[in-house]
Amino acid sequence: MVKLQLPNPGLEDRIPSHAELEVLEKEEADSRPKWDNKAQYMLTCVGFCVGLGNVWRFPYLCQSHGGGAFMIPFLILLVLEGIPLLHLEFAIGQRLRKGSVGVWSSIHPTLKGVGIAAMFVSFLVGLYYNTIIAWVMWYFFNSFQEPLPWSSCPLNDNRTDYIEECAKSSPVDYFWYRETLNISTSIDDSGTIQWWLLLCLTCAWGVLYVCTIRGIETTGKAVYVTSTLPYLVLTIFLIRGLTLKGSTNGIVYLFTPNVTELANPVTWLDAGAQVFYSFSLAFGGLISFSSYNSVHNNCEKDALIISVINGFTSIYAATVIYSIIGFRATERYDDCFDKNILTLMNAFDLPEGNVTQDNFEQMQKLCNMTDPTIFASLKFESCNLETFLNDGVEGTGLAFIVFTEAITKMPVSPLWSILFFIMLFCLGLSSMFGNMEGVLVPLQDLKIIPPKVPKELVTGLICVGSYLIAFIFVLKSGNYWLALFDGFAGSIPLLIIAFFEMFSVVYIYGIDRFNKDIEFMIGHKPNIFWQVTWRVISPLIMLVIFFFYFVVKVNEELLYSVWDPRYEEFPKTQKTEYPSWVYAIIVILAGVPSLAIPAFAIYKAIRNCCQKKNDDTGLMISTSETSVNGNLKYSA
């Protein structure tokens, strides 16, 4: 085993001993928040870990990386990267009983930057995450209509035809891009604030404030609903989905592995990144949550249970989503076939019901033999179920375009729409609880806000500040800004923070000390699996993912998708290069959190050098003695 440990003077003075820890727990019983019961803690962690990414990012990655083949690297990296880091965060938070900034500065003062970086990431991700909740609320409010407003195109001003943009695309596309976002054709064209989205954003931050007003005392109550309801809704959708025509086509497509994808490095890269997203690792929220536990809570068992729930949720959600996608693809396939059948029937004046999907090819051959000239002039659409199933949409497109289109084809569609957006709202809100904790606790640890200021006021200030900055997401170019934040704020910084977390515990805090801490807390030492993953495998995997991610991103042309009705291939989105000023925004989003770690370490080193010089000067003064004439002379 690797026994390397870097020198760490003064560590014993910075952390409480095991005996002091039990006394400290009793002393803090009244002053520090704690969980009402174990279920409340577990539901909060599950709610934070299981978020919107499990519902729309994981199914998309499965679809784009060989279906079931993607689950192989995902589950391997979940075991070798996700679970070890989750256990480490739980254990170190519980042992030191502090938030992310407090934990890392206790291990070594120069590591305070790790906690600051996690705080920055939580703040930046929270900004756009709550905007998605605002979009969900807008769709939820619009679901109380029959028919749903995205089920058909609106008429033009003359009421003689459909609006051209909608007629060229589809009702769901038009409602999303025009009625909801009122999107511009460039990130440069900011446009004005969309008041309906601003109202929803106000509601989203208001609800979050009410739920987090007193930290875990209020979020702990909310999670009984927000963490359990999504599973109920997913189950209802699965039962409903399985009764729809073609749903099994989607599920079979999802679980049919394309093994050649395993040789593609990008598949493993995306699987590693998805583990971070789905576990909410390196945000700091999980460390804070575990710090409110009893000293002797079994954090190892908690990590294993939450990991199993998380992995199961990703696969379960993907199954539900693809049962609906299978239904949607089959509906589109049938519509395509019906158009072809109608074309053939009209051209050759065939009786209704004579041509079906089963005998279509035979009828084509027969008609071709009857009159080749007429048959040659006919234009048939290409109908392929595989193509419709392969029409993958990521993220917001999956929720607000694909799923909403499928819902319009269901009986009692408003009911299914209400259920779906309630589920998304709960998933998003419970994840935001962890993001708020990841910002609030570090601010308290950094002593930026005086301890006398009430927690309700601090939470309110954070919510108001975030709300005002989030105005950029409700402009006409808001969707482009959100995609930018989503692509860079929670990617590279999370990998860097996670690597430093594991390296700090193993090689600066000391793995032997950490093993003894865990033995004290749960009654036995971590087994060989934890030892090998913490010391070697997990840090190595993170370095490899970081290296490949960096190489891929550097060589990749930075493009974004633009919705432009004037584009030749409309309704496809146009891939456009970012303007040059966006690179400065990318540096801020990905660079500031990442550079906070070395920047604080350098600042601390310079400060220590200056203090050492002052101490040396003080030592010279203190060792001076008075000369015969009364002047000072230095003995040094």
Short mmCIF file of C-alpha atoms in Angstrom, two decimals, residues 164-628:
data_model
loop_
_atom_site.label_atom_id
_atom_site.label_comp_id
_atom_site.label_asym_id
_atom_site.label_seq_id
_atom_site.Cartn_x
_atom_site.Cartn_y
_atom_site.Cartn_z
CA GLU A 164 -45.21 30.20 -40.42
CA GLU A 165 -42.51 29.46 -37.80
CA CYS A 166 -44.80 26.90 -36.13
CA ALA A 167 -45.94 25.35 -39.42
CA LYS A 168 -42.30 24.85 -40.49
CA SER A 169 -41.29 23.26 -37.15
CA SER A 170 -43.87 21.77 -34.75
CA PRO A 171 -46.28 22.96 -32.02
CA VAL A 172 -43.97 21.76 -29.20
CA ASP A 173 -40.92 23.44 -30.77
CA TYR A 174 -42.85 26.67 -31.30
CA PHE A 175 -44.21 26.75 -27.75
CA TRP A 176 -40.74 26.13 -26.29
CA TYR A 177 -38.62 28.44 -28.44
CA ARG A 178 -41.13 31.22 -29.17
CA GLU A 179 -43.93 31.19 -26.56
CA THR A 180 -41.67 30.30 -23.60
CA LEU A 181 -38.15 31.56 -24.36
CA ASN A 182 -39.00 34.04 -27.17
CA ILE A 183 -35.45 33.22 -28.18
CA SER A 184 -33.12 35.50 -30.16
CA THR A 185 -30.92 34.29 -33.03
CA SER A 186 -27.62 35.01 -31.27
CA ILE A 187 -26.09 35.23 -27.80
CA ASP A 188 -25.03 38.78 -28.82
CA ASP A 189 -28.70 39.78 -29.19
CA SER A 190 -29.79 39.96 -25.55
CA GLY A 191 -33.20 41.44 -26.18
CA THR A 192 -35.49 42.36 -23.30
CA ILE A 193 -36.51 40.53 -20.12
CA GLN A 194 -39.43 38.16 -20.72
CA TRP A 195 -41.87 39.14 -17.98
CA TRP A 196 -43.65 35.75 -17.77
CA LEU A 197 -40.32 34.00 -17.15
CA LEU A 198 -39.34 36.71 -14.66
CA LEU A 199 -42.53 36.00 -12.67
CA CYS A 200 -41.75 32.27 -12.67
CA LEU A 201 -38.14 32.98 -11.64
CA THR A 202 -39.45 35.11 -8.76
CA CYS A 203 -41.70 32.22 -7.69
CA ALA A 204 -38.82 29.70 -7.94
CA TRP A 205 -36.47 31.74 -5.73
CA GLY A 206 -39.35 32.55 -3.35
CA VAL A 207 -40.21 28.86 -2.88
CA LEU A 208 -36.53 28.01 -2.39
CA TYR A 209 -36.16 30.74 0.25
CA VAL A 210 -39.18 29.50 2.20
CA CYS A 211 -37.83 25.92 2.13
CA THR A 212 -34.26 26.87 3.15
CA ILE A 213 -35.05 29.80 5.45
CA ARG A 214 -33.59 28.04 8.50
CA GLY A 215 -31.22 25.57 6.89
CA ILE A 216 -31.79 21.87 7.58
CA GLU A 217 -34.53 22.68 10.08
CA THR A 218 -36.85 23.60 7.18
CA THR A 219 -35.33 21.60 4.28
CA GLY A 220 -35.47 18.49 6.47
CA LYS A 221 -39.27 18.78 6.52
CA ALA A 222 -39.62 19.55 2.78
CA VAL A 223 -37.65 16.47 1.64
CA TYR A 224 -40.37 14.11 2.85
CA VAL A 225 -42.30 15.33 -0.22
CA THR A 226 -39.62 16.50 -2.70
CA SER A 227 -37.46 13.34 -2.43
CA THR A 228 -40.24 10.72 -2.49
CA LEU A 229 -42.80 12.14 -4.92
CA PRO A 230 -40.56 11.76 -8.04
CA TYR A 231 -40.40 7.99 -7.49
CA LEU A 232 -44.19 7.78 -7.25
CA VAL A 233 -44.61 9.83 -10.44
CA LEU A 234 -41.93 7.79 -12.29
CA THR A 235 -43.75 4.58 -11.34
CA ILE A 236 -47.10 5.98 -12.54
CA PHE A 237 -45.45 7.00 -15.84
CA LEU A 238 -43.85 3.55 -16.24
CA ILE A 239 -47.20 1.80 -15.75
CA ARG A 240 -48.86 4.22 -18.17
CA GLY A 241 -45.95 4.01 -20.60
CA LEU A 242 -46.07 0.21 -20.79
CA THR A 243 -49.73 0.36 -21.87
CA LEU A 244 -48.89 2.62 -24.84
CA LYS A 245 -48.23 1.26 -28.31
CA GLY A 246 -44.52 0.96 -29.09
CA SER A 247 -43.23 1.59 -25.55
CA THR A 248 -41.34 -1.70 -25.54
CA ASN A 249 -39.53 -0.61 -28.74
CA GLY A 250 -37.95 2.22 -26.75
CA ILE A 251 -36.99 0.02 -23.78
CA VAL A 252 -35.48 -2.66 -26.05
CA TYR A 253 -33.55 0.06 -27.91
CA LEU A 254 -32.22 1.46 -24.62
CA PHE A 255 -30.97 -1.87 -23.29
CA THR A 256 -29.57 -3.25 -26.57
CA PRO A 257 -25.81 -2.71 -26.18
CA ASN A 258 -23.58 -1.55 -29.01
CA VAL A 259 -20.37 -3.05 -27.59
CA THR A 260 -18.10 -1.21 -30.05
CA GLU A 261 -18.84 2.01 -28.09
CA LEU A 262 -16.76 0.64 -25.18
CA ALA A 263 -13.62 1.26 -27.26
CA ASN A 264 -14.52 4.95 -27.60
CA PRO A 265 -12.70 7.09 -24.96
CA VAL A 266 -15.49 9.71 -25.06
CA THR A 267 -17.94 7.06 -23.75
CA TRP A 268 -15.79 6.57 -20.64
CA LEU A 269 -15.25 10.31 -20.33
CA ASP A 270 -19.00 11.00 -20.38
CA ALA A 271 -19.62 8.14 -17.95
CA GLY A 272 -17.09 9.59 -15.48
CA ALA A 273 -18.59 13.07 -15.77
CA GLN A 274 -22.10 11.64 -15.29
CA VAL A 275 -21.01 9.98 -12.02
CA PHE A 276 -20.05 13.43 -10.68
CA TYR A 277 -23.33 14.97 -11.84
CA SER A 278 -25.51 12.18 -10.48
CA PHE A 279 -23.79 12.07 -7.04
CA SER A 280 -23.45 15.86 -6.63
CA LEU A 281 -19.85 15.26 -5.53
CA ALA A 282 -17.44 18.14 -4.77
CA PHE A 283 -20.23 20.71 -4.29
CA GLY A 284 -19.65 20.83 -0.52
CA GLY A 285 -23.31 20.19 0.32
CA LEU A 286 -22.79 16.52 1.26
CA ILE A 287 -19.94 17.41 3.64
CA SER A 288 -22.21 19.94 5.37
CA PHE A 289 -25.12 17.50 5.59
CA SER A 290 -22.95 14.75 7.13
CA SER A 291 -21.49 17.18 9.68
CA TYR A 292 -24.91 17.36 11.40
CA ASN A 293 -24.84 13.61 12.12
CA SER A 294 -23.99 11.84 15.36
CA VAL A 295 -20.26 11.04 15.70
CA HIS A 296 -21.00 7.30 15.65
CA ASN A 297 -23.32 7.32 12.63
CA ASN A 298 -22.45 4.52 10.15
CA CYS A 299 -21.34 6.74 7.22
CA GLU A 300 -20.01 3.74 5.25
CA LYS A 301 -23.46 2.14 5.19
CA ASP A 302 -25.03 5.50 4.23
CA ALA A 303 -22.65 5.87 1.27
CA LEU A 304 -23.44 2.38 -0.02
CA ILE A 305 -27.23 2.80 0.35
CA ILE A 306 -27.28 6.20 -1.40
CA SER A 307 -25.01 4.88 -4.18
CA VAL A 308 -27.34 1.95 -4.86
CA ILE A 309 -30.40 4.26 -4.84
CA ASN A 310 -28.62 6.67 -7.19
CA GLY A 311 -27.55 4.04 -9.70
CA PHE A 312 -30.99 2.41 -9.59
CA THR A 313 -32.73 5.80 -10.11
CA SER A 314 -30.64 6.57 -13.21
CA ILE A 315 -31.50 3.24 -14.85
CA TYR A 316 -35.14 3.34 -13.67
CA ALA A 317 -35.65 6.90 -14.97
CA ALA A 318 -34.02 5.97 -18.30
CA THR A 319 -36.44 3.02 -18.61
CA VAL A 320 -39.44 5.29 -17.98
CA ILE A 321 -38.19 7.98 -20.39
CA TYR A 322 -37.50 5.46 -23.16
CA SER A 323 -40.89 3.78 -22.77
CA ILE A 324 -42.37 7.21 -23.62
CA ILE A 325 -39.78 7.86 -26.36
CA GLY A 326 -40.65 4.44 -27.84
CA PHE A 327 -44.32 5.45 -27.92
CA ARG A 328 -43.44 8.82 -29.52
CA ALA A 329 -41.20 7.18 -32.14
CA THR A 330 -43.92 4.61 -32.99
CA GLU A 331 -46.51 7.39 -33.35
CA ARG A 332 -44.20 9.30 -35.72
CA TYR A 333 -43.45 6.08 -37.63
CA ASP A 334 -47.19 5.37 -38.01
CA ASP A 335 -47.89 8.97 -39.13
CA CYS A 336 -45.10 8.71 -41.69
CA PHE A 337 -46.50 5.39 -42.99
CA ASP A 338 -50.05 6.79 -43.11
CA LYS A 339 -48.85 9.66 -45.33
CA ASN A 340 -47.17 7.17 -47.70
CA ILE A 341 -50.28 4.96 -47.79
CA LEU A 342 -52.45 8.00 -48.54
CA THR A 343 -50.09 9.05 -51.36
CA LEU A 344 -50.34 5.59 -52.93
CA MET A 345 -54.13 5.35 -52.48
CA ASN A 346 -54.78 8.80 -54.00
CA ALA A 347 -52.50 8.21 -56.98
CA PHE A 348 -54.01 4.84 -57.92
CA ASP A 349 -57.54 5.45 -56.57
CA LEU A 350 -57.36 2.43 -54.25
CA PRO A 351 -60.21 1.60 -51.82
CA GLU A 352 -59.71 2.64 -48.21
CA GLY A 353 -58.27 -0.17 -46.08
CA ASN A 354 -56.73 -1.99 -49.04
CA VAL A 355 -53.22 -0.75 -48.19
CA THR A 356 -51.74 -1.43 -44.72
CA GLN A 357 -48.28 -1.29 -43.19
CA ASP A 358 -48.00 -5.08 -43.57
CA ASN A 359 -48.72 -5.19 -47.32
CA PHE A 360 -47.35 -1.74 -48.27
CA GLU A 361 -44.25 -3.03 -50.11
CA GLN A 362 -46.30 -5.60 -52.05
CA MET A 363 -48.81 -2.90 -53.05
CA GLN A 364 -45.94 -0.64 -54.15
CA LYS A 365 -44.60 -3.38 -56.47
CA LEU A 366 -48.11 -4.05 -57.82
CA CYS A 367 -48.75 -0.36 -58.52
CA ASN A 368 -45.33 -0.02 -60.16
CA MET A 369 -46.18 -2.91 -62.49
CA THR A 370 -49.63 -1.38 -63.23
CA ASP A 371 -48.39 2.11 -64.19
CA PRO A 372 -44.62 2.75 -63.83
CA THR A 373 -44.91 6.38 -65.02
CA ILE A 374 -47.35 7.45 -62.29
CA PHE A 375 -45.46 5.43 -59.65
CA ALA A 376 -42.13 7.08 -60.59
CA SER A 377 -43.66 10.53 -60.04
CA LEU A 378 -44.69 9.75 -56.45
CA LYS A 379 -42.61 10.98 -53.52
CA PHE A 380 -42.58 8.69 -50.50
CA GLU A 381 -41.18 9.69 -47.10
CA SER A 382 -38.46 7.53 -45.58
CA CYS A 383 -40.04 5.77 -42.58
CA ASN A 384 -37.58 4.02 -40.28
CA LEU A 385 -38.41 3.29 -36.63
CA GLU A 386 -34.71 3.10 -35.76
CA THR A 387 -34.20 6.64 -37.09
CA PHE A 388 -37.07 8.00 -34.98
CA LEU A 389 -35.72 6.20 -31.89
CA ASN A 390 -32.26 7.54 -32.63
CA ASP A 391 -33.54 11.11 -32.74
CA GLY A 392 -31.99 11.91 -29.37
CA VAL A 393 -32.41 15.23 -27.59
CA GLU A 394 -30.37 16.23 -24.56
CA GLY A 395 -31.35 18.08 -21.42
CA THR A 396 -34.04 20.72 -21.68
CA GLY A 397 -35.00 19.50 -25.17
CA LEU A 398 -35.85 16.05 -23.77
CA ALA A 399 -38.12 17.52 -21.08
CA PHE A 400 -39.69 20.44 -22.89
CA ILE A 401 -39.90 19.08 -26.46
CA VAL A 402 -39.76 15.26 -26.66
CA PHE A 403 -41.71 14.46 -23.50
CA THR A 404 -44.27 17.23 -23.98
CA GLU A 405 -44.94 16.00 -27.53
CA ALA A 406 -45.50 12.45 -26.24
CA ILE A 407 -47.85 13.77 -23.53
CA THR A 408 -50.07 15.52 -26.15
CA LYS A 409 -50.72 12.12 -27.73
CA MET A 410 -51.93 10.57 -24.45
CA PRO A 411 -55.57 10.56 -23.33
CA VAL A 412 -56.23 13.12 -20.54
CA SER A 413 -52.96 14.85 -21.50
CA PRO A 414 -53.23 17.76 -18.98
CA LEU A 415 -53.15 15.27 -16.09
CA TRP A 416 -49.93 13.65 -17.36
CA SER A 417 -48.40 17.05 -18.01
CA ILE A 418 -49.17 18.23 -14.45
CA LEU A 419 -47.67 15.04 -12.98
CA PHE A 420 -44.54 15.26 -15.13
CA PHE A 421 -43.76 18.87 -14.23
CA ILE A 422 -44.51 18.28 -10.53
CA MET A 423 -41.88 15.52 -10.67
CA LEU A 424 -39.30 17.79 -12.35
CA PHE A 425 -40.06 20.56 -9.85
CA CYS A 426 -39.44 18.22 -6.88
CA LEU A 427 -36.23 16.83 -8.41
CA GLY A 428 -34.88 20.32 -9.06
CA LEU A 429 -35.91 21.79 -5.71
CA SER A 430 -34.40 19.01 -3.60
CA SER A 431 -31.10 19.40 -5.47
CA MET A 432 -31.18 23.16 -4.85
CA PHE A 433 -31.34 22.49 -1.07
CA GLY A 434 -27.83 21.02 -1.30
CA ASN A 435 -26.57 23.88 -3.48
CA MET A 436 -27.83 26.45 -0.97
CA GLU A 437 -26.15 24.53 1.87
CA GLY A 438 -22.95 24.51 -0.22
CA VAL A 439 -23.03 28.33 -0.33
CA LEU A 440 -24.49 29.24 3.07
CA VAL A 441 -22.23 27.15 5.35
CA PRO A 442 -18.90 28.19 3.70
CA LEU A 443 -19.92 31.86 3.99
CA GLN A 444 -20.44 31.30 7.73
CA ASP A 445 -17.12 29.40 8.02
CA LEU A 446 -15.26 32.21 6.23
CA LYS A 447 -16.78 34.67 8.76
CA ILE A 448 -17.68 37.03 5.89
CA ILE A 449 -21.05 37.51 7.57
CA PRO A 450 -21.01 38.34 11.32
CA PRO A 451 -22.42 35.51 13.52
CA LYS A 452 -24.99 37.93 14.99
CA VAL A 453 -26.80 38.26 11.62
CA PRO A 454 -29.87 35.95 11.66
CA LYS A 455 -29.73 32.90 9.38
CA GLU A 456 -33.04 33.94 7.79
CA LEU A 457 -31.49 37.24 6.66
CA VAL A 458 -28.32 35.59 5.32
CA THR A 459 -30.38 33.06 3.32
CA GLY A 460 -32.56 35.90 2.03
CA LEU A 461 -29.55 37.94 0.88
CA ILE A 462 -28.09 34.94 -1.00
CA CYS A 463 -31.45 34.28 -2.69
CA VAL A 464 -31.98 37.93 -3.65
CA GLY A 465 -28.41 38.27 -5.00
CA SER A 466 -28.71 35.07 -7.03
CA TYR A 467 -32.15 36.10 -8.30
CA LEU A 468 -30.83 39.43 -9.60
CA ILE A 469 -27.86 37.81 -11.38
CA ALA A 470 -30.22 35.19 -12.88
CA PHE A 471 -31.96 37.95 -14.87
CA ILE A 472 -29.53 37.10 -17.70
CA PHE A 473 -31.36 33.75 -18.09
CA VAL A 474 -34.76 35.39 -18.71
CA LEU A 475 -33.53 37.61 -21.54
CA LYS A 476 -34.19 36.58 -25.15
CA SER A 477 -30.67 35.11 -25.21
CA GLY A 478 -31.19 33.44 -21.81
CA ASN A 479 -31.18 29.87 -23.13
CA TYR A 480 -27.74 30.41 -24.73
CA TRP A 481 -26.39 31.74 -21.41
CA LEU A 482 -27.83 28.79 -19.54
CA ALA A 483 -26.20 26.31 -21.95
CA LEU A 484 -22.88 28.15 -21.41
CA PHE A 485 -23.16 27.90 -17.61
CA ASP A 486 -24.24 24.25 -17.81
CA GLY A 487 -21.32 23.36 -20.04
CA PHE A 488 -18.51 24.97 -18.03
CA ALA A 489 -19.50 25.86 -14.43
CA GLY A 490 -19.96 22.28 -13.26
CA SER A 491 -17.45 20.32 -15.34
CA ILE A 492 -13.67 20.85 -14.98
CA PRO A 493 -13.95 22.58 -11.55
CA LEU A 494 -15.74 19.55 -10.03
CA LEU A 495 -13.01 17.17 -11.23
CA ILE A 496 -10.26 19.40 -9.82
CA ILE A 497 -12.02 19.86 -6.46
CA ALA A 498 -12.71 16.12 -6.13
CA PHE A 499 -9.08 15.26 -6.87
CA PHE A 500 -7.82 17.70 -4.23
CA GLU A 501 -10.35 16.39 -1.70
CA MET A 502 -9.13 12.82 -2.06
CA PHE A 503 -5.45 13.77 -2.23
CA SER A 504 -5.79 15.98 0.87
CA VAL A 505 -7.40 13.29 3.00
CA VAL A 506 -5.07 10.49 1.91
CA TYR A 507 -1.71 12.28 1.71
CA ILE A 508 -2.03 15.43 3.88
CA TYR A 509 -4.50 14.44 6.61
CA GLY A 510 -3.05 10.91 6.47
CA ILE A 511 -4.78 7.70 5.45
CA ASP A 512 -3.77 5.93 8.69
CA ARG A 513 -5.32 8.69 10.78
CA PHE A 514 -8.44 8.60 8.57
CA ASN A 515 -8.71 4.81 9.00
CA LYS A 516 -8.54 5.20 12.81
CA ASP A 517 -11.20 7.95 12.66
CA ILE A 518 -13.56 5.68 10.73
CA GLU A 519 -12.87 2.78 13.13
CA PHE A 520 -13.75 5.13 16.03
CA MET A 521 -16.95 6.30 14.31
CA ILE A 522 -18.37 3.03 12.92
CA GLY A 523 -16.56 0.32 14.88
CA HIS A 524 -14.31 -1.18 12.19
CA LYS A 525 -11.54 -0.14 9.82
CA PRO A 526 -12.25 0.43 6.11
CA ASN A 527 -11.63 -2.76 4.11
CA ILE A 528 -9.20 -3.33 1.24
CA PHE A 529 -11.64 -1.91 -1.36
CA TRP A 530 -11.68 1.52 0.29
CA GLN A 531 -7.90 1.48 0.82
CA VAL A 532 -7.08 0.73 -2.82
CA THR A 533 -9.62 3.16 -4.31
CA TRP A 534 -8.77 6.07 -1.98
CA ARG A 535 -5.00 5.72 -2.31
CA VAL A 536 -4.59 4.92 -6.00
CA ILE A 537 -7.54 4.04 -8.27
CA SER A 538 -9.94 6.97 -7.72
CA PRO A 539 -7.30 9.75 -7.92
CA LEU A 540 -5.83 8.08 -11.02
CA ILE A 541 -9.25 7.85 -12.72
CA MET A 542 -9.88 11.53 -12.00
CA LEU A 543 -6.51 12.54 -13.48
CA VAL A 544 -7.16 10.47 -16.63
CA ILE A 545 -10.67 11.94 -17.06
CA PHE A 546 -9.29 15.45 -16.52
CA PHE A 547 -6.52 14.87 -19.09
CA PHE A 548 -8.84 13.45 -21.76
CA TYR A 549 -11.51 16.09 -21.07
CA PHE A 550 -8.92 18.83 -21.46
CA VAL A 551 -7.56 17.33 -24.70
CA VAL A 552 -11.07 16.88 -26.16
CA LYS A 553 -12.20 20.41 -25.23
CA VAL A 554 -9.00 22.09 -26.47
CA ASN A 555 -9.27 20.39 -29.88
CA GLU A 556 -13.03 20.90 -30.08
CA GLU A 557 -14.49 23.92 -31.85
CA LEU A 558 -16.74 25.77 -29.41
CA LEU A 559 -20.19 25.94 -31.00
CA TYR A 560 -23.67 26.60 -29.69
CA SER A 561 -27.10 25.72 -31.09
CA VAL A 562 -29.14 28.64 -32.45
CA TRP A 563 -32.86 28.60 -33.22
CA ASP A 564 -33.19 30.64 -36.39
CA PRO A 565 -36.33 30.46 -38.63
CA ARG A 566 -34.24 31.91 -41.51
CA TYR A 567 -31.76 28.98 -41.40
CA GLU A 568 -31.79 26.85 -44.59
CA GLU A 569 -32.24 23.56 -42.70
CA PHE A 570 -34.81 24.95 -40.25
CA PRO A 571 -36.32 23.49 -37.98
CA LYS A 572 -32.89 22.02 -37.25
CA THR A 573 -30.87 24.23 -34.91
CA GLN A 574 -27.89 25.99 -36.47
CA LYS A 575 -24.45 25.30 -35.00
CA THR A 576 -22.69 28.66 -34.64
CA GLU A 577 -19.32 29.73 -33.26
CA TYR A 578 -19.32 31.67 -30.00
CA PRO A 579 -18.28 35.33 -30.27
CA SER A 580 -14.76 36.00 -28.96
CA TRP A 581 -15.93 37.72 -25.73
CA VAL A 582 -17.58 34.47 -24.57
CA TYR A 583 -14.13 32.97 -23.96
CA ALA A 584 -13.67 35.47 -21.12
CA ILE A 585 -16.95 34.22 -19.58
CA ILE A 586 -15.74 30.61 -19.92
CA VAL A 587 -12.52 31.50 -18.09
CA ILE A 588 -14.59 33.02 -15.26
CA LEU A 589 -16.99 30.05 -15.07
CA ALA A 590 -14.39 27.27 -15.21
CA GLY A 591 -11.24 29.18 -14.21
CA VAL A 592 -12.25 31.11 -11.09
CA PRO A 593 -13.41 28.05 -9.06
CA SER A 594 -10.45 25.95 -10.29
CA LEU A 595 -7.84 28.66 -9.65
CA ALA A 596 -9.25 29.44 -6.18
CA ILE A 597 -7.34 26.39 -4.85
CA PRO A 598 -3.78 27.35 -5.96
CA ALA A 599 -4.50 31.09 -5.55
CA PHE A 600 -5.39 30.71 -1.87
CA ALA A 601 -2.43 28.38 -1.28
CA ILE A 602 -0.04 31.00 -2.78
CA TYR A 603 -1.69 33.77 -0.75
CA LYS A 604 -1.30 31.71 2.43
CA ALA A 605 2.36 30.92 1.66
CA ILE A 606 3.18 34.63 1.06
CA ARG A 607 1.33 35.60 4.23
CA ASN A 608 3.20 32.95 6.25
CA CYS A 609 6.55 34.23 4.89
CA CYS A 610 5.66 37.80 5.90
CA GLN A 611 4.58 36.64 9.37
CA LYS A 612 7.81 34.66 9.76
CA LYS A 613 9.86 37.77 8.98
CA ASN A 614 7.85 39.74 11.54
CA ASP A 615 8.35 36.97 14.09
CA ASP A 616 12.10 36.97 13.44
CA THR A 617 12.17 40.73 13.96
CA GLY A 618 10.17 40.33 17.14
CA LEU A 619 12.60 37.66 18.34
CA MET A 620 15.54 40.02 17.79
CA ILE A 621 13.82 42.73 19.79
CA SER A 622 12.91 40.35 22.59
CA THR A 623 16.51 39.09 22.92
CA SER A 624 18.05 42.56 23.00
CA GLU A 625 19.63 43.93 26.16
CA THR A 626 20.39 47.41 27.42
CA SER A 627 23.94 48.66 26.93
CA VAL A 628 25.89 50.67 29.51
#
